Amino acid sequence: VHTLACILKTFKSNSSEICSISMFVVAHGNSLATNIADVVNELLSIDYVIAQDMPLTKNVNQIIEELIEKEPLQNDIVLFVDMGSLMSLEETLLQRCNYNIVVIPTVHTLLVLDAARKAMFMQYPLSNILHDVMRMNQKVDQTLEHHIRSHIGQ
């Protein structure tokens, strides 16, 4: 709760400018990516995070074509992906596009929210956002581990 409050406080005090990073959420299912992107965009009052849902009837090659068609406006692209074949997007997209592409192999609303906030409102460069995603993910993992351990008696 404290982390979320800090995130929301930061964006209220800063105005968004043109961002140098395009950010995607790519996830299996008919609406998971859309739902996460919508939550982040609504909480930050922006239209920034782009969703790419992957219904189970589609394969990764179809998703790659759809991502390429979206033609992001920025040279730096961050893709939060959920699992499986989507993990290979970075290598394939790097071969086909002339962008700096980073695939983050987790889709977590808090991580996407924090990354979007830092990209849009704080104008962080890609390397800083990636470092902060790692730190935030470690905190999330520690919280999860502590919570589970409390239920299994360790």
Coordinates of N, CA, C and O in Angstrom, one line a residue:
V1 N 0.8 -1.2 0.0 CA 0.0 0.0 0.0 C 0.9 1.2 0.0 O 0.6 2.2 -0.7
H2 N 1.9 1.2 0.8 CA 2.8 2.4 0.9 C 3.5 2.6 -0.5 O 3.6 3.8 -0.9
T3 N 3.9 1.6 -1.1 CA 4.6 1.7 -2.5 C 3.6 2.3 -3.5 O 3.9 3.2 -4.2
L4 N 2.4 1.9 -3.5 CA 1.3 2.4 -4.4 C 1.1 3.8 -4.1 O 1.0 4.7 -5.0
A5 N 1.0 4.2 -2.8 CA 0.7 5.6 -2.5 C 1.9 6.5 -3.0 O 1.6 7.6 -3.5
C6 N 3.1 6.0 -2.8 CA 4.3 6.8 -3.3 C 4.2 7.0 -4.8 O 4.5 8.1 -5.3
I7 N 3.9 5.9 -5.5 CA 3.8 6.0 -7.0 C 2.7 7.0 -7.4 O 3.0 7.9 -8.2
L8 N 1.5 7.0 -6.8 CA 0.5 7.9 -7.1 C 0.8 9.3 -6.8 O 0.4 10.3 -7.5
K9 N 1.5 9.5 -5.6 CA 1.9 10.9 -5.2 C 2.8 11.5 -6.2 O 2.7 12.7 -6.6
T10 N 3.7 10.7 -6.8 CA 4.7 11.3 -7.7 C 4.1 11.8 -9.0 O 4.4 12.9 -9.4
F11 N 3.1 11.0 -9.5 CA 2.6 11.5 -10.8 C 1.7 12.7 -10.6 O 1.5 13.5 -11.5
K12 N 1.1 12.9 -9.4 CA 0.2 14.0 -9.2 C 1.0 15.3 -9.2 O 0.5 16.4 -9.5
S13 N 2.3 15.2 -8.9 CA 3.1 16.5 -8.8 C 3.9 16.7 -10.0 O 4.5 17.7 -10.1
N14 N 3.8 15.9 -11.0 CA 4.6 16.1 -12.2 C 3.6 16.0 -13.4 O 2.7 15.2 -13.4
S15 N 3.9 16.8 -14.4 CA 3.1 16.7 -15.7 C 3.8 15.8 -16.6 O 5.1 15.7 -16.7
S16 N 3.1 15.0 -17.5 CA 3.7 14.2 -18.4 C 4.2 15.0 -19.6 O 3.6 16.0 -20.0
E17 N 5.3 14.5 -20.2 CA 5.9 15.1 -21.4 C 6.0 14.0 -22.4 O 5.6 12.9 -22.2
I18 N 6.6 14.3 -23.5 CA 6.8 13.3 -24.5 C 7.8 12.3 -23.9 O 8.9 12.7 -23.4
C19 N 7.5 11.1 -24.0 CA 8.4 10.0 -23.4 C 9.2 9.4 -24.5 O 8.8 9.2 -25.7
S20 N 10.4 9.0 -24.2 CA 11.4 8.4 -25.1 C 11.3 6.9 -25.1 O 12.1 6.2 -25.8
I21 N 10.4 6.3 -24.4 CA 10.3 4.8 -24.3 C 8.8 4.4 -24.6 O 7.9 5.0 -24.1
S22 N 8.7 3.4 -25.4 CA 7.4 2.8 -25.6 C 7.3 1.6 -24.7 O 8.2 0.8 -24.5
M23 N 6.1 1.4 -24.1 CA 5.9 0.3 -23.1 C 4.7 -0.5 -23.5 O 3.6 0.0 -23.7
F24 N 4.9 -1.9 -23.5 CA 3.9 -2.8 -23.9 C 3.7 -3.8 -22.7 O 4.7 -4.2 -22.0
V25 N 2.5 -4.3 -22.6 CA 2.2 -5.5 -21.8 C 1.7 -6.6 -22.8 O 0.8 -6.3 -23.5
V26 N 2.4 -7.7 -22.8 CA 2.1 -8.8 -23.7 C 1.8 -10.0 -22.9 O 2.7 -10.5 -22.1
A27 N 0.6 -10.6 -23.0 CA 0.2 -11.7 -22.1 C -0.7 -12.6 -22.8 O -1.5 -12.2 -23.6
H28 N -0.6 -13.9 -22.4 CA -1.6 -14.9 -22.9 C -3.0 -14.6 -22.3 O -3.1 -14.1 -21.2
G29 N -4.0 -15.0 -23.1 CA -5.4 -14.8 -22.8 C -6.0 -13.7 -23.6 O -5.3 -13.0 -24.3
N30 N -7.3 -13.6 -23.5 CA -8.1 -12.7 -24.3 C -8.0 -11.3 -23.8 O -8.3 -10.3 -24.5
S31 N -7.7 -11.1 -22.5 CA -7.7 -9.7 -22.0 C -6.8 -9.3 -20.9 O -6.8 -8.2 -20.3
L32 N -5.9 -10.2 -20.5 CA -5.0 -10.0 -19.4 C -4.1 -8.7 -19.6 O -4.0 -7.8 -18.8
A33 N -3.5 -8.7 -20.8 CA -2.6 -7.5 -21.1 C -3.4 -6.2 -21.1 O -3.0 -5.2 -20.6
T34 N -4.6 -6.3 -21.7 CA -5.5 -5.1 -21.8 C -5.9 -4.7 -20.4 O -5.8 -3.5 -20.1
N35 N -6.2 -5.6 -19.6 CA -6.7 -5.2 -18.2 C -5.5 -4.6 -17.4 O -5.8 -3.5 -16.8
I36 N -4.3 -5.1 -17.5 CA -3.2 -4.5 -16.8 C -2.9 -3.1 -17.3 O -2.7 -2.2 -16.6
A37 N -2.8 -3.0 -18.7 CA -2.5 -1.7 -19.3 C -3.6 -0.7 -18.9 O -3.3 0.5 -18.6
D38 N -4.8 -1.1 -18.9 CA -5.9 -0.2 -18.6 C -5.8 0.3 -17.2 O -6.0 1.5 -16.9
V39 N -5.5 -0.6 -16.3 CA -5.4 -0.2 -14.8 C -4.2 0.8 -14.7 O -4.4 1.9 -14.1
V40 N -3.1 0.5 -15.3 CA -2.0 1.5 -15.2 C -2.3 2.8 -15.8 O -2.1 3.9 -15.2
N41 N -2.8 2.8 -17.0 CA -3.2 4.0 -17.7 C -4.2 4.8 -16.9 O -4.1 6.1 -16.8
E42 N -5.2 4.1 -16.4 CA -6.2 4.9 -15.6 C -5.7 5.4 -14.3 O -5.9 6.6 -14.0
L43 N -4.9 4.7 -13.6 CA -4.3 5.2 -12.3 C -3.4 6.4 -12.6 O -3.3 7.3 -11.7
L44 N -2.7 6.4 -13.7 CA -1.8 7.5 -14.0 C -2.4 8.6 -14.9 O -1.8 9.6 -15.2
S45 N -3.7 8.4 -15.2 CA -4.4 9.3 -16.1 C -3.6 9.6 -17.4 O -3.4 10.7 -17.8
I46 N -3.2 8.5 -18.0 CA -2.5 8.6 -19.3 C -3.0 7.6 -20.3 O -3.8 6.7 -19.9
D47 N -2.5 7.7 -21.5 CA -2.8 6.7 -22.5 C -1.4 6.3 -23.1 O -1.0 6.8 -24.1
Y48 N -0.7 5.5 -22.3 CA 0.7 5.2 -22.6 C 1.0 3.8 -22.8 O 1.6 3.4 -23.8
V49 N 0.7 2.9 -21.8 CA 1.0 1.5 -21.9 C 0.1 0.8 -22.9 O -1.1 1.0 -22.9
I50 N 0.8 0.1 -23.8 CA 0.1 -0.5 -24.9 C -0.1 -2.0 -24.6 O 0.8 -2.7 -24.3
A51 N -1.3 -2.5 -24.8 CA -1.6 -3.9 -24.5 C -1.6 -4.7 -25.8 O -1.9 -4.3 -26.9
Q52 N -1.0 -5.9 -25.6 CA -1.1 -6.9 -26.7 C -1.5 -8.3 -26.1 O -0.7 -8.9 -25.5
D53 N -2.8 -8.6 -26.3 CA -3.3 -9.8 -25.8 C -2.9 -11.0 -26.7 O -2.8 -10.7 -27.9
M54 N -2.7 -12.2 -26.2 CA -2.4 -13.3 -27.0 C -3.4 -14.4 -26.7 O -3.1 -15.3 -25.8
P55 N -4.5 -14.4 -27.4 CA -5.5 -15.5 -27.2 C -4.8 -16.8 -27.4 O -3.9 -16.9 -28.2
L56 N -5.3 -17.8 -26.8 CA -4.6 -19.1 -26.9 C -4.8 -19.7 -28.3 O -4.1 -20.7 -28.6
T57 N -5.6 -19.1 -29.1 CA -5.8 -19.6 -30.5 C -4.7 -19.0 -31.4 O -4.6 -19.4 -32.6
K58 N -3.9 -18.0 -30.9 CA -2.8 -17.4 -31.7 C -1.5 -18.0 -31.3 O -1.3 -18.4 -30.2
N59 N -0.5 -17.9 -32.3 CA 0.8 -18.3 -32.0 C 1.7 -17.1 -31.9 O 1.3 -16.0 -32.2
V60 N 2.9 -17.3 -31.4 CA 3.8 -16.2 -31.1 C 4.2 -15.4 -32.4 O 4.4 -14.2 -32.4
N61 N 4.2 -16.1 -33.6 CA 4.5 -15.4 -34.8 C 3.4 -14.4 -35.2 O 3.7 -13.3 -35.7
Q62 N 2.2 -14.8 -34.9 CA 1.1 -13.8 -35.2 C 1.2 -12.6 -34.2 O 1.0 -11.4 -34.7
I63 N 1.6 -12.8 -33.0 CA 1.8 -11.7 -32.1 C 3.0 -10.8 -32.5 O 2.9 -9.6 -32.4
I64 N 4.0 -11.4 -33.0 CA 5.2 -10.6 -33.5 C 4.7 -9.7 -34.6 O 5.0 -8.5 -34.6
E65 N 3.9 -10.3 -35.6 CA 3.4 -9.4 -36.7 C 2.6 -8.3 -36.2 O 2.7 -7.2 -36.6
E66 N 1.7 -8.6 -35.2 CA 0.9 -7.5 -34.6 C 1.7 -6.4 -33.9 O 1.4 -5.2 -34.0
L67 N 2.7 -6.9 -33.2 CA 3.6 -5.9 -32.5 C 4.3 -5.0 -33.5 O 4.4 -3.8 -33.4
I68 N 4.8 -5.6 -34.6 CA 5.5 -4.9 -35.6 C 4.6 -3.9 -36.3 O 5.0 -2.7 -36.6
E69 N 3.3 -4.2 -36.5 CA 2.4 -3.3 -37.1 C 2.1 -2.1 -36.3 O 1.7 -1.1 -36.8
K70 N 2.2 -2.2 -35.0 CA 1.9 -1.1 -34.1 C 2.9 0.0 -34.2 O 2.7 1.1 -33.8
E71 N 4.1 -0.3 -34.8 CA 5.1 0.7 -35.0 C 5.3 1.8 -33.9 O 4.8 2.9 -34.1
P72 N 5.9 1.4 -32.9 CA 6.1 2.4 -31.8 C 6.8 3.6 -32.3 O 7.6 3.5 -33.2
L73 N 6.6 4.7 -31.7 CA 7.2 6.0 -32.1 C 8.6 6.2 -31.5 O 9.3 7.1 -31.9
Q74 N 8.9 5.4 -30.5 CA 10.2 5.6 -29.8 C 11.2 4.5 -30.2 O 10.8 3.4 -30.6
N75 N 12.5 4.8 -30.0 CA 13.5 3.8 -30.3 C 13.7 2.8 -29.2 O 14.3 1.8 -29.4
D76 N 13.4 3.2 -28.0 CA 13.5 2.2 -26.8 C 12.1 1.6 -26.6 O 11.1 2.3 -26.4
I77 N 12.1 0.3 -26.5 CA 10.8 -0.4 -26.3 C 11.0 -1.4 -25.1 O 11.9 -2.2 -25.1
V78 N 10.1 -1.3 -24.2 CA 10.0 -2.3 -23.1 C 8.8 -3.1 -23.2 O 7.7 -2.6 -23.4
L79 N 8.9 -4.4 -23.2 CA 7.8 -5.4 -23.3 C 7.8 -6.2 -22.0 O 8.7 -6.9 -21.7
F80 N 6.7 -6.0 -21.2 CA 6.5 -6.9 -20.0 C 5.7 -8.1 -20.6 O 4.6 -7.9 -21.1
V81 N 6.3 -9.3 -20.5 CA 5.6 -10.5 -21.0 C 5.4 -11.5 -19.9 O 6.1 -11.5 -18.9
D82 N 4.4 -12.4 -20.1 CA 4.0 -13.3 -19.0 C 4.7 -14.6 -18.9 O 5.2 -15.1 -17.9
M83 N 4.9 -15.3 -20.1 CA 5.5 -16.7 -20.0 C 5.7 -17.3 -21.3 O 5.3 -16.7 -22.4
G84 N 6.3 -18.5 -21.3 CA 6.4 -19.3 -22.5 C 7.0 -18.7 -23.7 O 8.1 -18.0 -23.7
S85 N 6.3 -18.8 -24.8 CA 6.9 -18.4 -26.1 C 7.1 -16.9 -26.2 O 7.9 -16.4 -27.0
L86 N 6.4 -16.1 -25.3 CA 6.6 -14.7 -25.4 C 8.0 -14.3 -24.9 O 8.4 -13.2 -25.2
M87 N 8.6 -15.2 -24.2 CA 10.0 -14.9 -23.7 C 11.0 -14.7 -24.9 O 12.0 -14.1 -24.7
S88 N 10.6 -15.3 -26.0 CA 11.5 -15.2 -27.2 C 11.3 -14.0 -28.0 O 12.0 -13.8 -29.0
L89 N 10.4 -13.1 -27.6 CA 10.1 -11.9 -28.4 C 11.3 -11.0 -28.6 O 11.5 -10.5 -29.7
E90 N 12.1 -10.9 -27.6 CA 13.3 -9.9 -27.7 C 14.2 -10.3 -28.9 O 14.5 -9.4 -29.7
E91 N 14.6 -11.5 -28.9 CA 15.5 -11.9 -30.0 C 14.9 -11.8 -31.4 O 15.5 -11.3 -32.3
T92 N 13.7 -12.2 -31.5 CA 13.0 -12.2 -32.8 C 12.8 -10.8 -33.2 O 13.0 -10.4 -34.4
L93 N 12.3 -9.9 -32.3 CA 12.0 -8.5 -32.7 C 13.3 -7.7 -33.0 O 13.3 -6.9 -33.9
L94 N 14.4 -8.0 -32.3 CA 15.6 -7.4 -32.6 C 16.1 -7.7 -34.0 O 16.8 -6.9 -34.6
Q95 N 15.9 -8.9 -34.4 CA 16.3 -9.3 -35.8 C 15.5 -8.6 -36.9 O 15.9 -8.4 -38.0
R96 N 14.2 -8.2 -36.5 CA 13.3 -7.7 -37.5 C 13.1 -6.2 -37.4 O 12.5 -5.6 -38.3
C97 N 13.5 -5.6 -36.3 CA 13.2 -4.1 -36.1 C 14.5 -3.4 -35.8 O 15.4 -4.0 -35.3
N98 N 14.4 -2.1 -36.0 CA 15.6 -1.3 -35.7 C 15.4 -0.5 -34.5 O 15.5 0.7 -34.4
Y99 N 15.0 -1.2 -33.4 CA 14.7 -0.6 -32.1 C 15.6 -1.2 -31.0 O 16.0 -2.3 -31.2
N100 N 15.7 -0.5 -29.9 CA 16.3 -1.1 -28.7 C 15.2 -1.7 -27.9 O 14.4 -1.0 -27.4
I101 N 15.2 -3.0 -27.9 CA 14.1 -3.8 -27.3 C 14.5 -4.5 -26.1 O 15.5 -5.2 -26.1
V102 N 13.7 -4.4 -25.0 CA 14.0 -5.2 -23.8 C 12.7 -5.9 -23.4 O 11.7 -5.3 -23.2
V103 N 12.8 -7.2 -23.2 CA 11.7 -8.0 -22.7 C 11.9 -8.3 -21.3 O 13.0 -8.7 -20.9
I104 N 11.0 -7.9 -20.5 CA 11.0 -8.2 -19.0 C 10.1 -9.4 -18.8 O 8.9 -9.3 -19.0
P105 N 10.6 -10.5 -18.4 CA 9.9 -11.7 -18.3 C 9.0 -11.8 -17.1 O 9.0 -12.8 -16.3
T106 N 8.2 -10.8 -16.8 CA 7.2 -10.9 -15.8 C 6.1 -9.8 -16.1 O 6.4 -8.8 -16.7
V107 N 4.9 -10.1 -15.8 CA 3.8 -9.1 -15.9 C 3.2 -9.0 -14.5 O 2.6 -9.9 -14.0
H108 N 3.5 -7.8 -13.9 CA 3.0 -7.5 -12.6 C 2.5 -6.1 -12.6 O 3.3 -5.2 -13.0
T109 N 1.3 -5.9 -12.2 CA 0.7 -4.5 -12.3 C 1.6 -3.5 -11.6 O 1.8 -2.4 -12.2
L110 N 2.1 -3.8 -10.5 CA 2.9 -2.8 -9.7 C 4.2 -2.5 -10.5 O 4.6 -1.3 -10.5
L111 N 4.8 -3.5 -11.1 CA 6.0 -3.2 -11.8 C 5.8 -2.3 -13.1 O 6.5 -1.4 -13.4
V112 N 4.7 -2.6 -13.8 CA 4.3 -1.9 -15.0 C 4.0 -0.4 -14.6 O 4.4 0.5 -15.2
L113 N 3.2 -0.3 -13.5 CA 2.8 1.0 -13.0 C 4.0 1.9 -12.6 O 4.1 3.0 -13.0
D114 N 5.0 1.3 -11.9 CA 6.2 2.0 -11.5 C 7.0 2.4 -12.7 O 7.5 3.5 -12.8
A115 N 7.2 1.5 -13.6 CA 8.0 1.7 -14.8 C 7.3 2.8 -15.7 O 8.0 3.7 -16.2
A116 N 6.0 2.8 -15.9 CA 5.3 3.8 -16.7 C 5.4 5.1 -16.0 O 5.6 6.2 -16.7
R117 N 5.3 5.2 -14.7 CA 5.3 6.4 -14.0 C 6.7 7.1 -14.2 O 6.8 8.3 -14.5
K118 N 7.7 6.3 -14.1 CA 9.1 6.8 -14.2 C 9.4 7.2 -15.6 O 10.2 8.2 -15.9
A119 N 8.9 6.5 -16.6 CA 9.1 6.9 -18.0 C 8.4 8.1 -18.3 O 8.9 9.1 -19.0
M120 N 7.1 8.2 -18.0 CA 6.2 9.3 -18.4 C 6.4 10.6 -17.6 O 6.5 11.7 -18.1
F121 N 6.5 10.5 -16.3 CA 6.4 11.7 -15.4 C 7.8 12.1 -14.9 O 8.0 13.3 -14.6
M122 N 8.7 11.2 -14.9 CA 10.1 11.5 -14.3 C 11.1 11.5 -15.4 O 12.3 11.8 -15.2
Q123 N 10.7 11.1 -16.6 CA 11.6 11.0 -17.8 C 12.9 10.2 -17.5 O 14.0 10.6 -18.0
Y124 N 12.8 9.1 -16.8 CA 13.9 8.3 -16.6 C 14.4 7.7 -17.9 O 13.6 7.3 -18.7
P125 N 15.7 7.5 -18.1 CA 16.2 6.8 -19.2 C 16.0 5.3 -19.0 O 15.7 4.8 -17.9
L126 N 16.0 4.5 -20.1 CA 15.7 3.1 -20.1 C 16.6 2.4 -19.0 O 16.0 1.5 -18.3
S127 N 17.9 2.6 -18.9 CA 18.7 1.9 -18.0 C 18.3 2.1 -16.5 O 18.2 1.2 -15.7
N128 N 17.8 3.3 -16.2 CA 17.4 3.6 -14.8 C 16.0 2.8 -14.6 O 15.8 2.3 -13.5
I129 N 15.2 2.8 -15.6 CA 13.9 2.1 -15.4 C 14.2 0.6 -15.2 O 13.6 0.0 -14.3
L130 N 15.1 0.1 -16.0 CA 15.4 -1.4 -15.8 C 16.0 -1.7 -14.4 O 15.6 -2.7 -13.8
H131 N 16.9 -0.8 -13.9 CA 17.4 -1.0 -12.6 C 16.3 -1.0 -11.6 O 16.3 -1.8 -10.6
D132 N 15.4 0.0 -11.7 CA 14.3 0.1 -10.7 C 13.3 -1.1 -10.8 O 12.8 -1.5 -9.8
V133 N 13.1 -1.6 -12.0 CA 12.2 -2.8 -12.2 C 12.8 -3.9 -11.4 O 12.1 -4.7 -10.7
M134 N 14.2 -4.1 -11.5 CA 14.8 -5.2 -10.8 C 14.7 -5.0 -9.3 O 14.3 -6.0 -8.6
R135 N 14.9 -3.8 -8.8 CA 14.7 -3.5 -7.3 C 13.3 -3.8 -6.9 O 13.1 -4.4 -5.8
M136 N 12.3 -3.3 -7.6 CA 10.9 -3.4 -7.3 C 10.6 -4.9 -7.3 O 9.8 -5.4 -6.4
N137 N 11.0 -5.7 -8.3 CA 10.7 -7.1 -8.4 C 11.3 -7.8 -7.2 O 10.7 -8.8 -6.6
Q138 N 12.5 -7.4 -6.7 CA 13.1 -8.1 -5.5 C 12.2 -7.8 -4.3 O 12.0 -8.7 -3.5
K139 N 11.7 -6.6 -4.2 CA 10.8 -6.3 -3.0 C 9.5 -7.1 -3.1 O 9.1 -7.7 -2.1
V140 N 9.0 -7.2 -4.3 CA 7.7 -8.0 -4.5 C 8.0 -9.5 -4.1 O 7.2 -10.2 -3.4
D141 N 9.1 -10.0 -4.6 CA 9.5 -11.4 -4.3 C 9.7 -11.7 -2.8 O 9.3 -12.7 -2.3
Q142 N 10.4 -10.7 -2.2 CA 10.6 -10.8 -0.7 C 9.3 -10.8 0.1 O 9.1 -11.6 1.0
T143 N 8.4 -10.0 -0.4 CA 7.1 -9.9 0.3 C 6.3 -11.2 0.1 O 5.7 -11.7 1.0
L144 N 6.3 -11.7 -1.1 CA 5.7 -13.0 -1.4 C 6.2 -14.1 -0.6 O 5.5 -14.9 0.0
E145 N 7.6 -14.2 -0.5 CA 8.2 -15.3 0.2 C 7.9 -15.2 1.7 O 7.5 -16.2 2.3
H146 N 7.9 -13.9 2.3 CA 7.6 -13.8 3.7 C 6.2 -14.2 4.0 O 5.9 -14.9 5.0
H147 N 5.3 -13.8 3.1 CA 3.9 -14.1 3.3 C 3.6 -15.6 3.2 O 2.9 -16.2 4.1
I148 N 4.2 -16.3 2.3 CA 4.0 -17.8 2.1 C 4.7 -18.5 3.3 O 4.1 -19.4 3.9
R149 N 5.9 -18.1 3.7 CA 6.6 -18.7 4.8 C 5.7 -18.6 6.1 O 5.7 -19.5 6.9
S150 N 5.0 -17.5 6.3 CA 4.2 -17.3 7.5 C 3.0 -18.3 7.5 O 2.5 -18.7 8.5
H151 N 2.7 -18.9 6.3 CA 1.6 -19.8 6.3 C 2.1 -21.3 6.3 O 1.2 -22.2 6.5
I152 N 3.3 -21.5 6.0 CA 3.8 -22.9 6.1 C 4.7 -23.1 7.3 O 5.3 -24.2 7.4
G153 N 4.8 -22.1 8.2 CA 5.5 -22.3 9.4 C 7.0 -22.3 9.3 O 7.7 -23.0 10.1
Q154 N 7.6 -21.6 8.4 CA 9.1 -21.4 8.4 C 9.5 -20.1 8.8 O 9.0 -19.1 8.5

